[in-house]
Amino acid sequence: MTDVLFLAWRYLTYHRVKTCILIAAIALIAYLPVGLNVLVGQSADQLTARASDTPLLVGARSSPLELVLSSLYFDADTPELTTYAQAERIAATGLATPIPLYVRFRARNHPIVGTTLEYFEFRGLRFGSGRAMAVLGESVVGAEAAKRLGVGPGDSIVSSPETVFDLAGVYPLKMTVAGVLERSFTPDDQAIFVDLKTAWVVQGLVHGHQDLADPDAASAVLDRDENRITANASLVQFTEITEQTVDSFHFHGDRADYPISAVIAVPHDQKSGVLLMGRYEGDGDPARIVRPRTVIDELLGTVFTVQGFVVAALGLVALATLATAALVFLLSLRLRRREIDTIVKIGGSRTSVGALFASETVAVLLLGGIVAVALTVLTSLFGADAIRTFLLG
């Protein structure tokens, strides 16, 4: 039997290219369904973990999925906007703590998240250096964003315009970095956090300009009377908030009407959450309330359905691959006819010949299985990091 195994091994090593191709084919058809299940499972765990940590989400009556993806992962088109009045409405009920979010603008592909200081406590985020934003124009940067942008406390970040040609005259805002967060391995690592007012400054809703009563601003005055000063188009709007200019920034209109993308509602207890959801049951309500975990579960249900079709397709491919491998072995037998005759002539039995070919087949299948197991182990160990890099990269 040892001689048979030796001959089988020598044959496989001599025809190493054909052997490697067969091993790779067997490994892939065994690994792909299992590896796909591992990756999908790890992706589902990462998605549901953040959704489970977010009890309720309030936003406009647009797509719930778009609302959740934008508010939790900062990785979707801006949903239909609601107003800051929704945060005030939740606070007035006394049933939950509102954490408003305004996720619309970006700075070099990193999302700018307008929110309040309660967000850091809610997500359990810690500061690696610096502090939280305290005044208008300050920002807090996630660990990965700080690394990619090469910034730290005391540096500056400039917001990116939404369009190349901003006809509304809203200029990019230069924001001071007040602090950098520790790595949390969540979408927060990629984000740039600012106060809601600063996000509204980026949009141009809160702005500052020259003091028209100052003699240096005389060139910007179009008309002046006892009660009013009218500025012309040369009036300078600040694109950087400094100690000298911060007092000139002001609101126009009611703050309750200012836009936000969503409100995270953190109920005080389970009963409060149920009561709060009942406040949004009316069909005429302009806002909706959703449980992010429910929305993500529906998304994953669709993903798992698609996964079933993919696995079925992979099964068909596996059958075709196995049939091809069998054909290769059968053709190999015909090509090796002279070799078989020689073995028989020197005293080898038909049983030995059969054992020789069986050994070659089992060796290929065994090596392919070992490679598949190794790939599966690597996927289970590093798949989560790869998914995190892909999602957050």
Short mmCIF file of C-alpha atoms in Angstrom, two decimals:
data_model
loop_
_atom_site.label_atom_id
_atom_site.label_comp_id
_atom_site.label_asym_id
_atom_site.label_seq_id
_atom_site.Cartn_x
_atom_site.Cartn_y
_atom_site.Cartn_z
CA MET A 1 0.00 0.00 0.00
CA THR A 2 2.90 2.31 0.70
CA ASP A 3 4.12 1.84 -2.86
CA VAL A 4 0.70 2.80 -4.22
CA LEU A 5 0.62 5.97 -2.13
CA PHE A 6 4.17 6.84 -3.22
CA LEU A 7 3.29 6.45 -6.90
CA ALA A 8 0.13 8.52 -6.45
CA TRP A 9 2.05 11.30 -4.74
CA ARG A 10 4.80 11.29 -7.38
CA TYR A 11 2.21 11.52 -10.13
CA LEU A 12 0.46 14.50 -8.47
CA THR A 13 3.73 16.36 -7.87
CA TYR A 14 4.94 15.73 -11.41
CA HIS A 15 1.70 17.13 -12.87
CA ARG A 16 1.68 19.93 -10.34
CA VAL A 17 -0.16 22.48 -12.51
CA LYS A 18 -3.12 20.17 -13.13
CA THR A 19 -3.09 19.15 -9.46
CA CYS A 20 -3.09 22.74 -8.22
CA ILE A 21 -5.97 23.66 -10.53
CA LEU A 22 -8.03 20.72 -9.30
CA ILE A 23 -7.26 21.51 -5.64
CA ALA A 24 -8.18 25.17 -6.14
CA ALA A 25 -11.46 24.22 -7.84
CA ILE A 26 -12.41 21.79 -5.05
CA ALA A 27 -11.41 24.30 -2.36
CA LEU A 28 -13.47 27.11 -3.87
CA ILE A 29 -16.66 25.10 -4.33
CA ALA A 30 -16.38 23.92 -0.72
CA TYR A 31 -15.42 27.34 0.68
CA LEU A 32 -17.75 29.74 -1.12
CA PRO A 33 -21.07 28.70 0.49
CA VAL A 34 -19.52 28.40 3.95
CA GLY A 35 -17.49 31.59 3.61
CA LEU A 36 -20.54 33.46 2.35
CA ASN A 37 -22.52 32.35 5.40
CA VAL A 38 -19.72 33.49 7.70
CA LEU A 39 -19.42 36.92 6.05
CA VAL A 40 -23.17 37.50 5.96
CA GLY A 41 -23.45 36.47 9.60
CA GLN A 42 -20.66 38.83 10.66
CA SER A 43 -22.15 41.67 8.59
CA ALA A 44 -25.54 41.06 10.18
CA ASP A 45 -24.00 41.13 13.66
CA GLN A 46 -22.31 44.46 13.00
CA LEU A 47 -25.44 46.02 11.50
CA THR A 48 -27.79 44.81 14.20
CA ALA A 49 -25.44 45.72 17.07
CA ARG A 50 -25.65 49.46 16.32
CA ALA A 51 -29.35 49.26 15.50
CA SER A 52 -30.06 47.41 18.75
CA ASP A 53 -28.26 50.13 20.71
CA THR A 54 -30.52 52.79 19.19
CA PRO A 55 -34.01 52.40 20.70
CA LEU A 56 -36.11 54.83 18.63
CA LEU A 57 -35.55 57.14 15.69
CA VAL A 58 -37.80 60.01 14.62
CA GLY A 59 -37.68 61.58 11.17
CA ALA A 60 -39.75 62.73 8.25
CA ARG A 61 -42.23 60.38 6.55
CA SER A 62 -39.76 59.18 3.96
CA SER A 63 -38.07 55.81 3.53
CA PRO A 64 -37.47 54.22 6.98
CA LEU A 65 -34.43 52.38 5.62
CA GLU A 66 -32.90 55.58 4.26
CA LEU A 67 -33.59 57.28 7.59
CA VAL A 68 -31.88 54.51 9.58
CA LEU A 69 -28.86 54.12 7.29
CA SER A 70 -28.24 57.86 7.23
CA SER A 71 -28.70 58.40 10.98
CA LEU A 72 -26.88 55.31 12.27
CA TYR A 73 -24.22 54.64 9.65
CA PHE A 74 -23.90 58.06 7.94
CA ASP A 75 -23.71 56.16 4.66
CA ALA A 76 -26.85 56.93 2.67
CA ASP A 77 -28.38 59.80 0.77
CA THR A 78 -29.76 62.52 3.03
CA PRO A 79 -33.35 61.53 3.84
CA GLU A 80 -36.23 63.95 3.68
CA LEU A 81 -35.52 66.54 6.36
CA THR A 82 -37.61 67.27 9.41
CA THR A 83 -37.27 70.25 11.77
CA TYR A 84 -35.78 70.91 15.18
CA ALA A 85 -39.36 71.18 16.44
CA GLN A 86 -39.42 67.35 16.58
CA ALA A 87 -36.61 67.35 19.15
CA GLU A 88 -38.48 69.95 21.20
CA ARG A 89 -41.67 67.88 20.86
CA ILE A 90 -39.97 64.75 22.27
CA ALA A 91 -38.43 66.72 25.12
CA ALA A 92 -41.83 68.23 25.96
CA THR A 93 -43.38 64.77 26.41
CA GLY A 94 -40.96 63.92 29.22
CA LEU A 95 -40.90 60.35 27.94
CA ALA A 96 -37.47 60.31 26.31
CA THR A 97 -34.24 62.23 25.88
CA PRO A 98 -33.95 63.66 22.35
CA ILE A 99 -30.60 63.63 20.52
CA PRO A 100 -31.01 65.56 17.25
CA LEU A 101 -28.90 64.70 14.21
CA TYR A 102 -28.19 66.68 11.08
CA VAL A 103 -26.25 64.48 8.65
CA ARG A 104 -25.98 66.28 5.33
CA PHE A 105 -22.57 67.85 4.73
CA ARG A 106 -19.12 66.34 4.32
CA ALA A 107 -15.48 67.28 4.65
CA ARG A 108 -13.29 65.40 2.17
CA ASN A 109 -15.67 62.42 2.04
CA HIS A 110 -16.11 62.28 5.81
CA PRO A 111 -19.64 62.97 7.08
CA ILE A 112 -20.21 66.06 9.20
CA VAL A 113 -22.67 65.11 11.94
CA GLY A 114 -24.45 67.97 13.65
CA THR A 115 -25.62 66.86 17.09
CA THR A 116 -25.44 67.61 20.81
CA LEU A 117 -23.04 66.55 23.57
CA GLU A 118 -25.50 63.87 24.69
CA TYR A 119 -24.58 61.86 21.59
CA PHE A 120 -21.09 61.07 22.92
CA GLU A 121 -22.48 59.76 26.20
CA PHE A 122 -25.20 57.80 24.42
CA ARG A 123 -22.70 56.03 22.13
CA GLY A 124 -20.12 55.59 24.89
CA LEU A 125 -17.48 57.52 22.94
CA ARG A 126 -14.28 58.54 24.70
CA PHE A 127 -11.76 61.20 23.85
CA GLY A 128 -8.29 60.12 22.88
CA SER A 129 -7.09 63.71 22.95
CA GLY A 130 -8.59 67.14 23.37
CA ARG A 131 -12.16 67.82 24.49
CA ALA A 132 -15.73 68.14 23.25
CA MET A 133 -16.82 71.10 21.16
CA ALA A 134 -17.70 74.06 23.37
CA VAL A 135 -18.22 77.04 21.09
CA LEU A 136 -19.54 77.71 17.61
CA GLY A 137 -17.19 76.48 14.87
CA GLU A 138 -15.48 73.72 16.87
CA SER A 139 -15.52 70.06 15.88
CA VAL A 140 -14.71 66.62 17.27
CA VAL A 141 -13.13 64.14 14.85
CA GLY A 142 -13.41 60.35 14.84
CA ALA A 143 -10.20 58.33 15.14
CA GLU A 144 -10.10 57.09 11.53
CA ALA A 145 -11.10 60.48 10.13
CA ALA A 146 -8.36 62.19 12.15
CA LYS A 147 -5.81 59.67 10.87
CA ARG A 148 -6.80 60.10 7.23
CA LEU A 149 -7.07 63.87 7.42
CA GLY A 150 -3.90 64.18 9.49
CA VAL A 151 -5.46 66.48 12.08
CA GLY A 152 -5.47 66.79 15.84
CA PRO A 153 -6.61 69.24 18.50
CA GLY A 154 -5.87 72.79 17.40
CA ASP A 155 -5.88 71.99 13.67
CA SER A 156 -8.64 72.96 11.25
CA ILE A 157 -11.02 71.18 8.88
CA VAL A 158 -12.85 72.81 5.98
CA SER A 159 -16.30 71.62 4.95
CA SER A 160 -16.83 70.62 1.33
CA PRO A 161 -19.41 72.46 -0.78
CA GLU A 162 -22.41 70.40 -1.86
CA THR A 163 -21.96 71.53 -5.46
CA VAL A 164 -19.05 72.89 -7.43
CA PHE A 165 -20.89 76.13 -8.12
CA ASP A 166 -22.81 77.21 -5.03
CA LEU A 167 -25.20 79.83 -6.39
CA ALA A 168 -26.61 80.46 -2.91
CA GLY A 169 -23.31 81.98 -1.87
CA VAL A 170 -22.71 79.59 1.04
CA TYR A 171 -18.98 79.22 1.44
CA PRO A 172 -17.05 76.31 3.03
CA LEU A 173 -16.62 76.71 6.78
CA LYS A 174 -13.23 76.37 8.42
CA MET A 175 -13.75 74.50 11.71
CA THR A 176 -11.30 74.13 14.58
CA VAL A 177 -10.63 70.60 15.86
CA ALA A 178 -11.32 70.58 19.61
CA GLY A 179 -10.77 66.87 20.18
CA VAL A 180 -10.21 63.44 18.66
CA LEU A 181 -12.20 60.39 19.74
CA GLU A 182 -10.76 57.01 20.64
CA ARG A 183 -11.31 54.27 18.08
CA SER A 184 -14.70 52.61 18.60
CA PHE A 185 -14.78 50.41 15.46
CA THR A 186 -18.11 51.94 14.45
CA PRO A 187 -19.13 54.51 11.80
CA ASP A 188 -18.35 57.17 14.42
CA ASP A 189 -14.65 56.64 13.65
CA GLN A 190 -15.19 58.15 10.19
CA ALA A 191 -17.34 61.10 11.26
CA ILE A 192 -16.71 64.73 12.12
CA PHE A 193 -19.00 65.92 14.90
CA VAL A 194 -20.12 69.51 15.32
CA ASP A 195 -22.78 71.32 17.27
CA LEU A 196 -26.14 71.71 15.50
CA LYS A 197 -25.61 75.45 15.26
CA THR A 198 -22.30 74.89 13.49
CA ALA A 199 -24.03 72.55 11.02
CA TRP A 200 -26.54 75.30 10.34
CA VAL A 201 -23.63 77.71 9.81
CA VAL A 202 -22.27 75.31 7.16
CA GLN A 203 -25.64 75.51 5.43
CA GLY A 204 -25.67 79.29 5.66
CA LEU A 205 -28.71 79.52 7.94
CA VAL A 206 -26.65 81.01 10.75
CA HIS A 207 -24.13 83.53 9.54
CA GLY A 208 -22.01 86.45 10.58
CA HIS A 209 -20.94 89.54 8.76
CA GLN A 210 -19.15 92.82 9.19
CA ASP A 211 -20.41 95.34 11.73
CA LEU A 212 -21.95 97.91 9.40
CA ALA A 213 -21.63 100.59 12.07
CA ASP A 214 -17.87 100.13 11.96
CA PRO A 215 -16.12 102.79 9.84
CA ASP A 216 -14.12 100.00 8.13
CA ALA A 217 -17.36 98.65 6.67
CA ALA A 218 -18.33 101.90 4.97
CA SER A 219 -17.72 100.41 1.51
CA ALA A 220 -20.33 97.70 2.20
CA VAL A 221 -23.12 100.18 3.10
CA LEU A 222 -25.73 100.68 0.39
CA ASP A 223 -28.09 102.93 2.34
CA ARG A 224 -28.17 104.34 5.86
CA ASP A 225 -30.84 106.13 7.87
CA GLU A 226 -31.61 106.66 11.54
CA ASN A 227 -33.13 103.22 12.12
CA ARG A 228 -31.64 100.95 9.46
CA ILE A 229 -28.43 100.20 7.61
CA THR A 230 -28.69 98.39 4.27
CA ALA A 231 -25.67 96.47 3.00
CA ASN A 232 -24.62 95.91 -0.60
CA ALA A 233 -23.29 92.77 -2.26
CA SER A 234 -19.75 93.44 -1.05
CA LEU A 235 -20.69 92.63 2.54
CA VAL A 236 -18.22 90.00 3.77
CA GLN A 237 -19.61 86.76 5.19
CA PHE A 238 -17.16 84.98 7.43
CA THR A 239 -15.98 81.47 6.54
CA GLU A 240 -14.10 81.05 9.81
CA ILE A 241 -15.46 81.59 13.30
CA THR A 242 -12.96 83.27 15.60
CA GLU A 243 -13.14 84.94 18.99
CA GLN A 244 -13.48 88.27 17.21
CA THR A 245 -16.31 87.19 14.89
CA VAL A 246 -18.29 84.65 16.93
CA ASP A 247 -20.61 87.29 18.38
CA SER A 248 -21.66 88.41 14.90
CA PHE A 249 -23.20 85.02 14.03
CA HIS A 250 -26.94 85.02 14.54
CA PHE A 251 -30.16 83.21 13.68
CA HIS A 252 -32.90 84.36 11.35
CA GLY A 253 -36.39 83.13 12.14
CA ASP A 254 -37.60 80.51 14.64
CA ARG A 255 -35.01 77.90 15.60
CA ALA A 256 -37.77 75.27 15.73
CA ASP A 257 -38.09 75.57 11.95
CA TYR A 258 -34.41 74.84 11.32
CA PRO A 259 -33.71 71.54 9.52
CA ILE A 260 -32.41 68.31 11.01
CA SER A 261 -32.33 64.84 9.49
CA ALA A 262 -33.48 62.79 12.52
CA VAL A 263 -33.83 62.60 16.28
CA ILE A 264 -32.61 59.68 18.37
CA ALA A 265 -35.17 59.22 21.14
CA VAL A 266 -33.87 57.47 24.27
CA PRO A 267 -36.89 56.48 26.39
CA HIS A 268 -36.56 56.50 30.16
CA ASP A 269 -38.04 52.97 30.30
CA GLN A 270 -39.91 50.48 28.13
CA LYS A 271 -43.31 51.92 29.01
CA SER A 272 -42.18 55.42 28.03
CA GLY A 273 -40.98 54.09 24.68
CA VAL A 274 -44.36 52.51 23.94
CA LEU A 275 -46.19 55.68 24.93
CA LEU A 276 -43.89 57.79 22.78
CA MET A 277 -44.50 55.57 19.75
CA GLY A 278 -48.23 56.04 20.30
CA ARG A 279 -47.79 59.80 19.91
CA TYR A 280 -46.74 59.27 16.27
CA GLU A 281 -49.49 56.86 15.20
CA GLY A 282 -51.66 59.47 13.48
CA ASP A 283 -51.70 59.37 9.68
CA GLY A 284 -51.61 63.14 9.49
CA ASP A 285 -48.42 63.42 11.55
CA PRO A 286 -45.58 64.89 9.41
CA ALA A 287 -43.02 62.76 11.29
CA ARG A 288 -42.64 59.03 11.82
CA ILE A 289 -41.03 57.01 14.58
CA VAL A 290 -39.24 53.71 13.89
CA ARG A 291 -37.32 51.06 15.75
CA PRO A 292 -33.97 50.80 13.91
CA ARG A 293 -33.59 47.13 14.84
CA THR A 294 -36.91 46.31 13.13
CA VAL A 295 -35.88 48.18 9.97
CA ILE A 296 -32.47 46.45 9.85
CA ASP A 297 -34.08 43.05 10.47
CA GLU A 298 -36.32 43.63 7.44
CA LEU A 299 -33.27 44.57 5.39
CA LEU A 300 -31.42 41.46 6.55
CA GLY A 301 -34.45 39.34 5.73
CA THR A 302 -34.09 40.49 2.14
CA VAL A 303 -30.34 39.87 2.25
CA PHE A 304 -30.82 36.34 3.57
CA THR A 305 -33.38 35.65 0.86
CA VAL A 306 -30.90 36.74 -1.78
CA GLN A 307 -28.23 34.71 -0.01
CA GLY A 308 -30.39 31.59 -0.39
CA PHE A 309 -30.56 32.10 -4.15
CA VAL A 310 -26.82 32.74 -4.28
CA VAL A 311 -26.08 29.55 -2.31
CA ALA A 312 -28.39 27.61 -4.63
CA ALA A 313 -26.55 29.02 -7.63
CA LEU A 314 -23.24 28.10 -6.01
CA GLY A 315 -24.56 24.57 -5.54
CA LEU A 316 -25.20 24.29 -9.27
CA VAL A 317 -21.73 25.66 -9.96
CA ALA A 318 -20.31 23.11 -7.49
CA LEU A 319 -22.03 20.26 -9.33
CA ALA A 320 -20.68 21.54 -12.65
CA THR A 321 -17.18 21.82 -11.16
CA LEU A 322 -17.31 18.31 -9.71
CA ALA A 323 -18.53 16.97 -13.04
CA THR A 324 -15.63 18.73 -14.76
CA ALA A 325 -13.18 17.30 -12.22
CA ALA A 326 -14.60 13.81 -12.78
CA LEU A 327 -14.23 14.29 -16.52
CA VAL A 328 -10.60 15.31 -16.02
CA PHE A 329 -9.92 12.10 -14.07
CA LEU A 330 -11.69 9.96 -16.66
CA LEU A 331 -9.77 11.54 -19.52
CA SER A 332 -6.63 11.06 -17.48
CA LEU A 333 -7.36 7.33 -17.35
CA ARG A 334 -7.55 7.15 -21.14
CA LEU A 335 -4.34 9.10 -21.54
CA ARG A 336 -2.60 6.84 -19.02
CA ARG A 337 -3.58 3.61 -20.71
CA ARG A 338 0.00 2.69 -21.53
CA GLU A 339 1.01 3.44 -17.94
CA ILE A 340 -1.70 1.07 -16.66
CA ASP A 341 -0.60 -1.68 -19.05
CA THR A 342 3.01 -1.29 -17.88
CA ILE A 343 1.98 -1.62 -14.21
CA VAL A 344 0.03 -4.78 -15.00
CA LYS A 345 2.94 -6.28 -16.99
CA ILE A 346 5.39 -5.80 -14.14
CA GLY A 347 3.07 -7.65 -11.75
CA GLY A 348 0.66 -5.03 -10.53
CA SER A 349 -2.92 -6.21 -9.98
CA ARG A 350 -6.06 -4.50 -11.16
CA THR A 351 -6.79 -3.80 -7.51
CA SER A 352 -3.49 -1.97 -7.15
CA VAL A 353 -4.23 0.12 -10.23
CA GLY A 354 -7.65 1.01 -8.84
CA ALA A 355 -6.10 1.89 -5.47
CA LEU A 356 -3.55 4.10 -7.25
CA PHE A 357 -6.20 6.19 -8.99
CA ALA A 358 -8.39 6.23 -5.89
CA SER A 359 -5.44 7.53 -3.85
CA GLU A 360 -4.85 10.35 -6.35
CA THR A 361 -8.53 11.36 -6.25
CA VAL A 362 -8.75 11.23 -2.46
CA ALA A 363 -5.52 13.23 -2.12
CA VAL A 364 -6.88 16.00 -4.37
CA LEU A 365 -10.21 16.08 -2.50
CA LEU A 366 -8.46 16.05 0.88
CA LEU A 367 -6.05 18.86 -0.02
CA GLY A 368 -8.92 20.88 -1.46
CA GLY A 369 -10.86 20.38 1.77
CA ILE A 370 -7.88 21.47 3.87
CA VAL A 371 -7.51 24.66 1.82
CA ALA A 372 -11.28 25.32 2.17
CA VAL A 373 -11.10 24.87 5.95
CA ALA A 374 -8.09 27.22 6.13
CA LEU A 375 -9.93 29.88 4.11
CA THR A 376 -12.99 29.52 6.34
CA VAL A 377 -10.90 29.94 9.49
CA LEU A 378 -9.21 33.03 8.05
CA THR A 379 -12.62 34.44 7.12
CA SER A 380 -13.98 33.90 10.63
CA LEU A 381 -10.89 35.51 12.17
CA PHE A 382 -10.41 38.47 9.86
CA GLY A 383 -13.75 38.74 8.07
CA ALA A 384 -15.14 41.19 10.62
CA ASP A 385 -12.11 43.48 10.17
CA ALA A 386 -12.41 43.25 6.39
CA ILE A 387 -16.10 44.10 6.53
CA ARG A 388 -15.42 46.98 8.91
CA THR A 389 -12.71 48.31 6.58
CA PHE A 390 -15.01 47.99 3.59
CA LEU A 391 -17.98 49.64 5.30
CA LEU A 392 -16.02 52.40 6.95
CA GLY A 393 -13.44 52.87 4.23
#
